[in-house]
Amino acid sequence: MGEKQELLRKIPKIDEVLQDERLIFFMEKTPRSVVVEAVRQQINELRNGILQGSIEQTAGLDEIVEGALKQVRIRKKRSLRRVINATGIVLHTNLGRANLSDTAIEGVCEAASHYSTLEYDLKKGARGSRHSHVEEIIKQVTGAEAAMVVNNNAAATMLCLSAMARGKEVIVSRGELVEIGGSFRIPEIMEESGAILRDIGTTNKTKTSDYVNAYEEGVTGALLKVHTSNYKIIGFTQETTVSELAELGKQWGLPVIYDLGSGLMNDLTDFGVDEPTVQSALQDGADVVLFSGDKLLGGPQGGVIIGKKEYIDKMKAHPLARAFRVDKMTLSAMEATFFEYLDRTTCRKNIPILRMITMTAGELEKKAEALKAVLEKETEGFIFQVEACQDQVGGGSAPGVMLPGYAVSVRSEAVTEARIERTLRKAELPVIAHVFRDAVYLNVRTIEEKEYPLIAKALGSTKNCDREDQE
Ligand SMILES: *Cc1c(COP(=O)(O)O)cnc(C)c1O
């Protein structure tokens, strides 16, 4: 008993520990209460251990400080963290879709750190409109009469239907009643918006005559076309084109709304991506076109609405526009992203997702060789191989399109592929990779060169143990 008392008395006091330089340094960037709590917990654990007899020696100051620092670091780990995307899926919705261009990132930082002209007109010295910052550049790039940006394409669809067809019927093909994921389903959005869904045709075939039969003067409010961006109907199919719908719209004096989804600006058919472009949607005669900011456009999350000025003006004035409005960081990133499109050549280099999609198999093979070399140099106990693989655009764009890519496969005599994958995922900087058969694959299309040593570091923390123990 006396011995335990002696040990307990030797435990440093909290205040004493908190004088330690390392902890004081940490407190500059960590709330003091978090540090104090970590020290208190270290001391409590020590005290309990001594009382229960599991600890037979008092820890010194150093040990307590180290323990507390470790705990603070765990506490400070963000929930929203950077990861390395080794899946080869460029627009991975779970991993944040599009990375921004350098200029868009600068825009975000500037908007975040300073006051700005968000709703201020420098020329007039008076209140301005937040829509104005992106409208001109979007008009210039797309050729549209007017434009605005809301929170995402789901919000754009909702706002558009509400402002243009509330209480009226909106005719849509049954083959286009899409679910995008989460709770975005055309019939449900339509209901929430107050418009009435008039679905026509069948899953595989919708003809112009179906639209004609469904139209009723004074009842029909709009014609909606939805790009089936995350699935394909093949075989015995027929759809009515935007041009055909535009003809009908003109005849009946009704707007044609086109939910395009992806927001592709420059044709990518040379790279196997067969998606309609924003410009072609307008040229074909759609009155309003809607698309996401963070899909093939390669910008921030947002819903871009372009088209006839009379309709966009209606949407700007709608109460939902306020509910769906974007912040200054999004506007700044969006403006910078569209600015990149003024040069058709450089935008492919400057916008990260376009750079990734347009990379050739030859370039990717070289990248894979370079990654393999780094991994071989920096780690031990693995077998690496460069292998051809198939990448995807992702993000519900270009369904079924496989981009020919290259990967480094990782195998080990001692460790299972499942454990390798788990170690990568749980690393300080997590690496998200997939297992196929007996190996983990690192698809290089979505990996930056600067990330090679970081992958090696994550892989290096794999514990060697017998394959049998781990199953
Ligand atoms: C992706 C998509 C949406 C939803 O866009 P978010 O920006 O994710 O809200 C809506 N419609 C279509 C056709 C899409 O492809």
Short mmCIF file of C-alpha atoms and ligand atoms in Angstrom, two decimals:
data_model
loop_
_atom_site.label_atom_id
_atom_site.label_comp_id
_atom_site.label_asym_id
_atom_site.label_seq_id
_atom_site.Cartn_x
_atom_site.Cartn_y
_atom_site.Cartn_z
CA MET A 1 0.00 0.00 0.00
CA GLY A 2 2.75 2.39 1.01
CA GLU A 3 4.49 1.63 -2.24
CA LYS A 4 1.41 2.65 -4.29
CA GLN A 5 1.07 5.87 -2.31
CA GLU A 6 4.67 6.62 -3.06
CA LEU A 7 4.13 6.11 -6.79
CA LEU A 8 0.98 8.24 -6.77
CA ARG A 9 2.82 11.04 -5.06
CA LYS A 10 5.46 11.03 -7.79
CA ILE A 11 2.93 11.75 -10.56
CA PRO A 12 3.56 15.28 -11.84
CA LYS A 13 0.81 17.84 -11.23
CA ILE A 14 -1.26 19.01 -14.20
CA ASP A 15 -0.02 22.60 -13.88
CA GLU A 16 3.54 21.38 -13.86
CA VAL A 17 3.03 19.37 -17.05
CA LEU A 18 1.32 22.31 -18.74
CA GLN A 19 4.48 24.38 -18.31
CA ASP A 20 6.25 22.10 -20.77
CA GLU A 21 7.49 23.97 -23.82
CA ARG A 22 6.17 21.41 -26.29
CA LEU A 23 2.66 21.78 -24.92
CA ILE A 24 2.86 25.57 -24.83
CA PHE A 25 3.93 25.51 -28.47
CA PHE A 26 0.94 23.32 -29.32
CA MET A 27 -1.47 25.61 -27.51
CA GLU A 28 -0.78 28.38 -30.02
CA LYS A 29 -2.80 26.47 -32.59
CA THR A 30 -4.99 24.27 -30.42
CA PRO A 31 -7.67 25.30 -27.93
CA ARG A 32 -6.11 25.23 -24.45
CA SER A 33 -8.98 23.13 -23.11
CA VAL A 34 -8.15 20.32 -25.57
CA VAL A 35 -4.53 20.22 -24.40
CA VAL A 36 -5.50 20.37 -20.72
CA GLU A 37 -7.99 17.56 -21.20
CA ALA A 38 -5.37 15.38 -22.90
CA VAL A 39 -2.91 15.92 -20.02
CA ARG A 40 -5.60 15.23 -17.45
CA GLN A 41 -6.47 11.98 -19.19
CA GLN A 42 -2.84 10.86 -19.26
CA ILE A 43 -2.52 11.52 -15.56
CA ASN A 44 -5.80 9.77 -14.74
CA GLU A 45 -4.79 6.70 -16.70
CA LEU A 46 -1.51 6.63 -14.86
CA ARG A 47 -3.22 6.99 -11.48
CA ASN A 48 -5.77 4.27 -12.23
CA GLY A 49 -3.04 1.97 -13.48
CA ILE A 50 -1.07 2.40 -10.30
CA LEU A 51 -4.14 1.83 -8.10
CA GLN A 52 -5.07 -1.34 -9.99
CA GLY A 53 -1.50 -2.53 -9.88
CA SER A 54 -1.03 -2.72 -13.65
CA ILE A 55 1.55 0.08 -13.59
CA GLU A 56 4.51 -0.39 -11.30
CA GLN A 57 6.52 2.67 -12.16
CA THR A 58 5.49 6.30 -12.37
CA ALA A 59 5.83 7.76 -15.83
CA GLY A 60 8.08 10.78 -16.08
CA LEU A 61 7.09 14.18 -17.38
CA ASP A 62 8.34 13.30 -20.85
CA GLU A 63 6.16 10.28 -21.16
CA ILE A 64 3.05 12.18 -20.08
CA VAL A 65 3.74 15.02 -22.50
CA GLU A 66 4.33 12.61 -25.37
CA GLY A 67 1.13 10.76 -24.55
CA ALA A 68 -0.86 13.98 -24.37
CA LEU A 69 0.56 15.26 -27.66
CA LYS A 70 -0.36 12.03 -29.41
CA GLN A 71 -3.89 12.35 -28.13
CA VAL A 72 -4.19 15.99 -29.16
CA ARG A 73 -3.03 15.09 -32.65
CA ILE A 74 -5.76 12.46 -32.91
CA ARG A 75 -8.35 14.95 -31.62
CA LYS A 76 -7.24 17.52 -34.17
CA LYS A 77 -7.59 15.20 -37.13
CA ARG A 78 -10.20 16.72 -39.38
CA SER A 79 -13.21 14.76 -40.41
CA LEU A 80 -13.08 16.20 -43.94
CA ARG A 81 -9.58 15.22 -44.96
CA ARG A 82 -7.44 15.06 -48.02
CA VAL A 83 -7.07 11.64 -49.62
CA ILE A 84 -5.14 10.31 -52.59
CA ASN A 85 -7.48 9.01 -55.29
CA ALA A 86 -5.90 5.86 -56.75
CA THR A 87 -9.18 4.54 -58.18
CA GLY A 88 -8.76 5.97 -61.68
CA ILE A 89 -12.30 7.34 -61.42
CA VAL A 90 -11.81 10.99 -62.31
CA LEU A 91 -15.07 12.49 -61.00
CA HIS A 92 -15.43 10.35 -57.90
CA THR A 93 -18.52 11.74 -56.16
CA ASN A 94 -17.55 10.20 -52.80
CA LEU A 95 -14.09 11.76 -53.06
CA GLY A 96 -15.25 15.26 -53.91
CA ARG A 97 -15.66 15.19 -57.72
CA ALA A 98 -13.54 17.83 -59.50
CA ASN A 99 -10.26 19.26 -58.22
CA LEU A 100 -10.01 22.94 -59.02
CA SER A 101 -7.58 24.70 -61.33
CA ASP A 102 -4.81 26.79 -59.76
CA THR A 103 -6.56 30.03 -60.69
CA ALA A 104 -9.83 28.83 -59.15
CA ILE A 105 -7.98 27.91 -55.96
CA GLU A 106 -6.42 31.37 -55.84
CA GLY A 107 -9.89 32.82 -56.29
CA VAL A 108 -11.27 30.81 -53.39
CA CYS A 109 -8.44 31.87 -51.09
CA GLU A 110 -8.73 35.53 -52.03
CA ALA A 111 -12.50 35.55 -51.58
CA ALA A 112 -12.18 33.74 -48.27
CA SER A 113 -9.49 35.95 -46.78
CA HIS A 114 -10.57 39.44 -47.82
CA TYR A 115 -13.56 41.69 -48.30
CA SER A 116 -14.73 41.61 -51.89
CA THR A 117 -17.09 43.15 -54.44
CA LEU A 118 -19.58 40.32 -53.81
CA GLU A 119 -22.57 42.66 -53.95
CA TYR A 120 -20.83 45.94 -54.62
CA ASP A 121 -20.56 47.82 -57.89
CA LEU A 122 -17.19 49.60 -58.01
CA LYS A 123 -18.17 51.82 -60.95
CA LYS A 124 -21.31 53.13 -59.30
CA GLY A 125 -20.06 52.97 -55.75
CA ALA A 126 -23.32 51.33 -54.82
CA ARG A 127 -24.93 47.99 -54.22
CA GLY A 128 -24.34 45.44 -57.00
CA SER A 129 -25.54 41.95 -57.87
CA ARG A 130 -23.73 38.76 -56.90
CA HIS A 131 -24.87 37.18 -60.19
CA SER A 132 -22.89 39.75 -62.17
CA HIS A 133 -19.47 38.22 -61.44
CA VAL A 134 -20.07 35.03 -63.36
CA GLU A 135 -22.74 36.05 -65.81
CA GLU A 136 -20.56 37.85 -68.39
CA ILE A 137 -17.89 35.17 -68.57
CA ILE A 138 -20.45 32.34 -68.78
CA LYS A 139 -22.25 34.19 -71.59
CA GLN A 140 -18.98 34.67 -73.41
CA VAL A 141 -17.92 31.02 -73.14
CA THR A 142 -21.29 29.41 -73.85
CA GLY A 143 -22.91 31.95 -76.17
CA ALA A 144 -25.98 32.17 -73.92
CA GLU A 145 -28.10 35.31 -73.53
CA ALA A 146 -28.07 35.15 -69.72
CA ALA A 147 -26.74 33.00 -66.89
CA MET A 148 -26.84 32.43 -63.17
CA VAL A 149 -25.33 29.99 -60.70
CA VAL A 150 -26.98 28.21 -57.76
CA ASN A 151 -25.81 25.59 -55.26
CA ASN A 152 -25.89 22.53 -57.48
CA ASN A 153 -27.71 21.15 -60.48
CA ALA A 154 -30.44 19.67 -58.28
CA ALA A 155 -31.17 23.18 -57.00
CA ALA A 156 -31.03 24.51 -60.56
CA THR A 157 -33.65 22.01 -61.68
CA MET A 158 -35.90 22.79 -58.74
CA LEU A 159 -35.62 26.55 -59.21
CA CYS A 160 -36.16 26.32 -62.94
CA LEU A 161 -39.30 24.18 -62.68
CA SER A 162 -40.68 26.32 -59.86
CA ALA A 163 -40.12 29.60 -61.66
CA MET A 164 -41.25 28.44 -65.08
CA ALA A 165 -43.94 25.83 -64.59
CA ARG A 166 -45.46 25.96 -61.13
CA GLY A 167 -49.04 24.62 -61.30
CA LYS A 168 -48.55 23.64 -64.94
CA GLU A 169 -47.76 20.33 -66.59
CA VAL A 170 -44.21 19.58 -67.67
CA ILE A 171 -43.90 16.94 -70.36
CA VAL A 172 -40.99 14.47 -69.93
CA SER A 173 -40.16 11.19 -71.63
CA ARG A 174 -40.47 8.07 -69.43
CA GLY A 175 -37.01 7.11 -70.61
CA GLU A 176 -35.62 10.24 -68.94
CA LEU A 177 -37.10 9.98 -65.44
CA VAL A 178 -33.66 9.64 -63.92
CA GLU A 179 -32.38 9.16 -60.43
CA ILE A 180 -28.97 10.74 -60.07
CA GLY A 181 -28.15 9.41 -56.65
CA GLY A 182 -29.13 10.35 -53.17
CA SER A 183 -32.62 11.75 -53.36
CA PHE A 184 -32.45 13.43 -56.74
CA ARG A 185 -35.23 11.84 -58.75
CA ILE A 186 -36.96 13.78 -61.50
CA PRO A 187 -40.53 12.87 -60.43
CA GLU A 188 -39.84 13.90 -56.83
CA ILE A 189 -38.06 17.13 -57.72
CA MET A 190 -40.95 17.93 -60.03
CA GLU A 191 -43.45 17.41 -57.23
CA GLU A 192 -41.47 19.56 -54.79
CA SER A 193 -41.23 22.34 -57.37
CA GLY A 194 -45.00 22.53 -57.72
CA ALA A 195 -44.95 21.54 -61.38
CA ILE A 196 -46.99 18.56 -62.54
CA LEU A 197 -45.20 15.67 -64.17
CA ARG A 198 -46.71 14.53 -67.46
CA ASP A 199 -44.64 11.48 -68.38
CA ILE A 200 -45.03 10.20 -71.89
CA GLY A 201 -43.84 7.40 -74.16
CA THR A 202 -42.16 4.28 -72.82
CA THR A 203 -38.85 3.46 -71.20
CA ASN A 204 -37.17 2.71 -74.51
CA LYS A 205 -39.13 4.78 -77.02
CA THR A 206 -40.59 8.25 -76.97
CA LYS A 207 -41.72 9.83 -80.24
CA THR A 208 -42.51 13.37 -81.25
CA SER A 209 -46.15 12.33 -81.59
CA ASP A 210 -46.19 11.46 -77.85
CA TYR A 211 -45.37 15.11 -77.06
CA VAL A 212 -48.01 16.30 -79.50
CA ASN A 213 -50.66 14.06 -77.91
CA ALA A 214 -49.78 15.21 -74.37
CA TYR A 215 -49.80 18.94 -75.13
CA GLU A 216 -52.79 20.93 -73.92
CA GLU A 217 -53.02 24.66 -74.37
CA GLY A 218 -53.08 26.48 -71.05
CA VAL A 219 -52.26 23.25 -69.16
CA THR A 220 -48.77 22.48 -70.43
CA GLY A 221 -46.11 24.79 -68.95
CA ALA A 222 -42.85 23.48 -70.38
CA LEU A 223 -41.07 20.64 -72.18
CA LEU A 224 -38.27 19.06 -70.21
CA LYS A 225 -35.45 16.97 -71.58
CA VAL A 226 -33.14 15.20 -69.16
CA HIS A 227 -29.81 13.87 -70.31
CA THR A 228 -29.57 10.28 -69.11
CA SER A 229 -26.11 10.98 -67.83
CA ASN A 230 -25.59 7.93 -65.63
CA TYR A 231 -27.10 5.15 -67.69
CA LYS A 232 -27.66 4.19 -71.30
CA ILE A 233 -30.64 2.65 -72.95
CA ILE A 234 -29.46 0.58 -75.89
CA GLY A 235 -31.16 -1.61 -78.44
CA PHE A 236 -34.66 -0.88 -79.72
CA THR A 237 -34.77 2.78 -78.75
CA GLN A 238 -35.96 6.15 -79.93
CA GLU A 239 -35.81 9.56 -78.37
CA THR A 240 -36.94 12.97 -79.46
CA THR A 241 -34.02 15.31 -80.00
CA VAL A 242 -33.65 18.78 -78.54
CA SER A 243 -34.05 20.28 -82.02
CA GLU A 244 -37.37 18.49 -82.46
CA LEU A 245 -38.53 19.65 -79.03
CA ALA A 246 -37.43 23.19 -79.87
CA GLU A 247 -39.66 23.11 -82.94
CA LEU A 248 -42.65 22.07 -80.82
CA GLY A 249 -41.81 24.64 -78.15
CA LYS A 250 -41.73 27.41 -80.72
CA GLN A 251 -45.03 26.29 -82.20
CA TRP A 252 -46.75 26.25 -78.81
CA GLY A 253 -44.94 29.21 -77.27
CA LEU A 254 -43.48 27.02 -74.50
CA PRO A 255 -39.95 26.89 -73.09
CA VAL A 256 -37.75 23.83 -73.63
CA ILE A 257 -35.68 23.07 -70.55
CA TYR A 258 -32.67 20.79 -70.92
CA ASP A 259 -31.12 19.24 -67.80
CA LEU A 260 -27.75 18.39 -69.24
CA GLY A 261 -26.03 17.18 -66.07
CA SER A 262 -22.39 17.15 -67.04
CA GLY A 263 -21.52 20.60 -68.34
CA LEU A 264 -19.03 19.55 -71.00
CA MET A 265 -17.67 22.65 -72.81
CA ASN A 266 -15.29 21.21 -75.38
CA ASP A 267 -15.95 18.06 -77.33
CA LEU A 268 -14.10 15.02 -75.97
CA THR A 269 -15.14 12.36 -78.48
CA ASP A 270 -11.47 11.91 -79.45
CA PHE A 271 -10.94 10.62 -75.93
CA GLY A 272 -13.89 8.26 -75.94
CA VAL A 273 -16.20 10.59 -74.01
CA ASP A 274 -19.40 10.92 -75.99
CA GLU A 275 -21.38 13.53 -74.05
CA PRO A 276 -23.31 16.47 -75.54
CA THR A 277 -21.65 19.85 -75.06
CA VAL A 278 -23.31 22.86 -73.46
CA GLN A 279 -22.94 24.90 -76.65
CA SER A 280 -24.62 22.24 -78.78
CA ALA A 281 -27.57 22.13 -76.36
CA LEU A 282 -28.09 25.86 -76.93
CA GLN A 283 -27.52 25.67 -80.66
CA ASP A 284 -30.09 22.88 -80.91
CA GLY A 285 -32.61 25.34 -79.54
CA ALA A 286 -33.00 24.64 -75.81
CA ASP A 287 -34.33 27.77 -74.07
CA VAL A 288 -32.78 26.95 -70.72
CA VAL A 289 -29.85 24.58 -70.09
CA LEU A 290 -28.85 23.33 -66.64
CA PHE A 291 -25.61 21.61 -65.62
CA SER A 292 -23.33 20.89 -62.67
CA GLY A 293 -20.25 22.93 -61.86
CA ASP A 294 -18.21 20.02 -60.54
CA LYS A 295 -18.71 17.39 -63.21
CA LEU A 296 -17.12 17.70 -66.66
CA LEU A 297 -16.87 21.48 -66.30
CA GLY A 298 -14.18 20.86 -63.68
CA GLY A 299 -15.17 23.65 -61.32
CA PRO A 300 -16.68 24.01 -57.86
CA GLN A 301 -19.97 22.45 -56.80
CA GLY A 302 -22.69 24.52 -58.38
CA GLY A 303 -25.66 24.48 -60.68
CA VAL A 304 -25.20 26.61 -63.80
CA ILE A 305 -28.36 27.89 -65.48
CA ILE A 306 -28.04 29.47 -68.91
CA GLY A 307 -30.44 30.50 -71.63
CA LYS A 308 -33.00 33.13 -72.62
CA LYS A 309 -32.83 36.29 -70.56
CA GLU A 310 -36.56 36.46 -69.85
CA TYR A 311 -36.46 33.05 -68.15
CA ILE A 312 -33.21 33.64 -66.24
CA ASP A 313 -34.58 36.98 -64.98
CA LYS A 314 -37.63 35.16 -63.67
CA MET A 315 -35.41 32.71 -61.82
CA LYS A 316 -33.19 35.44 -60.36
CA ALA A 317 -36.28 37.08 -58.90
CA HIS A 318 -37.74 33.85 -57.46
CA PRO A 319 -37.62 33.35 -53.65
CA LEU A 320 -35.84 30.00 -54.09
CA ALA A 321 -32.95 31.83 -55.77
CA ARG A 322 -32.08 33.27 -52.38
CA ALA A 323 -32.40 29.86 -50.70
CA PHE A 324 -30.13 28.27 -53.31
CA ARG A 325 -27.63 31.08 -53.67
CA VAL A 326 -23.92 30.36 -53.73
CA ASP A 327 -21.23 31.95 -51.58
CA LYS A 328 -18.34 34.15 -52.61
CA MET A 329 -15.84 31.28 -52.72
CA THR A 330 -17.95 29.33 -55.19
CA LEU A 331 -18.52 32.41 -57.34
CA SER A 332 -14.84 33.18 -57.44
CA ALA A 333 -13.91 29.60 -58.36
CA MET A 334 -16.65 29.48 -60.97
CA GLU A 335 -15.52 32.74 -62.59
CA ALA A 336 -11.92 31.51 -62.73
CA THR A 337 -12.95 28.12 -64.14
CA PHE A 338 -14.96 29.65 -66.97
CA PHE A 339 -12.11 32.07 -67.68
CA GLU A 340 -9.86 29.04 -68.40
CA TYR A 341 -12.23 28.06 -71.21
CA LEU A 342 -11.43 31.19 -73.20
CA ASP A 343 -8.42 29.22 -74.45
CA ARG A 344 -9.46 25.83 -75.82
CA THR A 345 -5.92 24.44 -75.72
CA THR A 346 -4.65 25.57 -72.35
CA CYS A 347 -7.86 24.69 -70.54
CA ARG A 348 -7.06 21.01 -71.11
CA LYS A 349 -3.85 21.48 -69.18
CA ASN A 350 -5.08 23.91 -66.53
CA ILE A 351 -8.30 22.20 -65.51
CA PRO A 352 -7.24 19.10 -63.56
CA ILE A 353 -10.09 16.79 -64.54
CA LEU A 354 -9.66 17.59 -68.25
CA ARG A 355 -5.93 16.95 -67.90
CA MET A 356 -6.71 13.56 -66.36
CA ILE A 357 -9.34 12.58 -68.90
CA THR A 358 -7.24 13.57 -71.92
CA MET A 359 -4.09 11.79 -70.80
CA THR A 360 -2.99 9.21 -73.38
CA ALA A 361 -2.25 5.56 -72.60
CA GLY A 362 1.41 6.24 -73.42
CA GLU A 363 1.65 9.06 -70.90
CA LEU A 364 -0.11 6.95 -68.29
CA GLU A 365 2.25 4.02 -68.81
CA LYS A 366 5.18 6.37 -68.19
CA LYS A 367 3.51 7.66 -65.04
CA ALA A 368 2.98 4.11 -63.81
CA GLU A 369 6.64 3.25 -64.45
CA ALA A 370 7.68 6.30 -62.44
CA LEU A 371 5.38 5.42 -59.55
CA LYS A 372 6.67 1.85 -59.55
CA ALA A 373 10.26 3.12 -59.38
CA VAL A 374 9.47 5.32 -56.37
CA LEU A 375 7.64 2.52 -54.57
CA GLU A 376 10.44 0.03 -55.22
CA LYS A 377 13.01 2.46 -53.89
CA GLU A 378 11.07 3.51 -50.78
CA THR A 379 9.42 0.30 -49.59
CA GLU A 380 10.30 -3.32 -48.91
CA GLY A 381 8.51 -6.62 -49.16
CA PHE A 382 6.17 -5.86 -52.05
CA ILE A 383 6.00 -6.95 -55.65
CA PHE A 384 5.06 -4.15 -58.04
CA GLN A 385 3.96 -4.47 -61.63
CA VAL A 386 2.83 -2.01 -64.25
CA GLU A 387 -0.43 -3.26 -65.72
CA ALA A 388 -2.97 -1.93 -68.21
CA CYS A 389 -6.28 -1.11 -66.56
CA GLN A 390 -9.58 0.61 -67.22
CA ASP A 391 -10.39 4.01 -65.77
CA GLN A 392 -13.69 5.84 -65.69
CA VAL A 393 -14.94 9.40 -65.98
CA GLY A 394 -17.35 8.82 -63.07
CA GLY A 395 -19.64 11.32 -61.38
CA GLY A 396 -22.56 9.93 -63.34
CA SER A 397 -20.97 11.09 -66.59
CA ALA A 398 -20.21 9.02 -69.67
CA PRO A 399 -21.69 5.75 -68.40
CA GLY A 400 -20.11 2.64 -69.81
CA VAL A 401 -17.12 4.58 -71.16
CA MET A 402 -13.88 2.95 -70.10
CA LEU A 403 -10.74 5.02 -70.48
CA PRO A 404 -7.71 2.85 -71.23
CA GLY A 405 -5.28 3.44 -68.36
CA TYR A 406 -2.32 2.08 -66.45
CA ALA A 407 -1.91 1.02 -62.86
CA VAL A 408 0.77 -0.26 -60.53
CA SER A 409 -0.38 -3.50 -58.95
CA VAL A 410 0.83 -4.24 -55.42
CA ARG A 411 1.24 -7.76 -54.08
CA SER A 412 3.09 -9.24 -51.15
CA GLU A 413 4.13 -12.74 -50.12
CA ALA A 414 3.55 -11.88 -46.48
CA VAL A 415 0.52 -9.64 -46.45
CA THR A 416 -2.93 -10.08 -47.97
CA GLU A 417 -4.25 -7.67 -50.58
CA ALA A 418 -7.09 -6.81 -48.19
CA ARG A 419 -4.62 -5.75 -45.52
CA ILE A 420 -2.62 -3.68 -47.99
CA GLU A 421 -5.78 -1.90 -49.06
CA ARG A 422 -6.77 -1.27 -45.44
CA THR A 423 -3.35 0.05 -44.51
CA LEU A 424 -3.41 2.47 -47.42
CA ARG A 425 -6.90 3.64 -46.48
CA LYS A 426 -6.02 4.13 -42.83
CA ALA A 427 -2.71 5.91 -43.42
CA GLU A 428 -2.02 9.39 -42.09
CA LEU A 429 -2.77 10.57 -45.65
CA PRO A 430 -5.29 7.96 -46.80
CA VAL A 431 -4.84 6.36 -50.22
CA ILE A 432 -8.08 5.05 -51.74
CA ALA A 433 -7.38 2.08 -54.00
CA HIS A 434 -9.29 -0.99 -55.13
CA VAL A 435 -8.59 -4.68 -54.81
CA PHE A 436 -8.96 -6.90 -57.84
CA ARG A 437 -8.27 -10.62 -57.47
CA ASP A 438 -4.98 -10.96 -55.56
CA ALA A 439 -3.64 -7.40 -55.81
CA VAL A 440 -4.23 -3.79 -54.91
CA TYR A 441 -4.31 -1.47 -57.92
CA LEU A 442 -3.03 2.08 -57.98
CA ASN A 443 -4.50 3.64 -61.12
CA VAL A 444 -2.19 6.51 -61.99
CA ARG A 445 -4.64 8.65 -63.99
CA THR A 446 -6.00 10.27 -60.83
CA ILE A 447 -2.67 10.41 -58.96
CA GLU A 448 -0.41 13.49 -59.07
CA GLU A 449 3.31 12.90 -59.45
CA LYS A 450 3.90 14.79 -56.20
CA GLU A 451 1.88 12.11 -54.46
CA TYR A 452 4.16 9.17 -55.34
CA PRO A 453 6.38 9.47 -52.22
CA LEU A 454 3.26 9.91 -50.08
CA ILE A 455 1.88 6.62 -51.38
CA ALA A 456 5.20 4.96 -50.60
CA LYS A 457 5.00 6.32 -47.06
CA ALA A 458 1.46 4.99 -46.60
CA LEU A 459 2.45 1.60 -48.00
CA GLY A 460 5.53 1.48 -45.78
CA SER A 461 3.36 1.33 -42.68
CA THR A 462 1.96 -2.10 -43.68
CA LYS A 463 2.69 -4.55 -40.89
CA ASN A 464 4.29 -7.75 -41.98
CA CYS A 465 2.49 -10.78 -40.69
CA ASP A 466 1.54 -14.19 -41.91
CA ARG A 467 -1.17 -14.20 -44.51
CA GLU A 468 -3.05 -16.88 -42.56
CA ASP A 469 -3.47 -14.77 -39.40
CA GLN A 470 -5.25 -12.01 -41.18
CA GLU A 471 -8.22 -13.61 -42.82
C1 LIG B 1 -25.61 15.09 -61.87
C2 LIG B 1 -26.91 15.45 -62.40
C3 LIG B 1 -27.81 16.19 -61.62
C4 LIG B 1 -27.50 16.62 -60.24
O1 LIG B 1 -26.44 17.51 -60.23
P1 LIG B 1 -25.75 17.98 -58.85
O2 LIG B 1 -24.89 19.11 -59.25
O3 LIG B 1 -25.02 16.80 -58.34
O4 LIG B 1 -26.86 18.38 -57.95
C5 LIG B 1 -29.04 16.51 -62.19
N1 LIG B 1 -29.37 16.11 -63.43
C6 LIG B 1 -28.53 15.39 -64.21
C7 LIG B 1 -28.96 14.97 -65.58
C8 LIG B 1 -27.26 15.04 -63.72
O5 LIG B 1 -26.43 14.33 -64.47
#
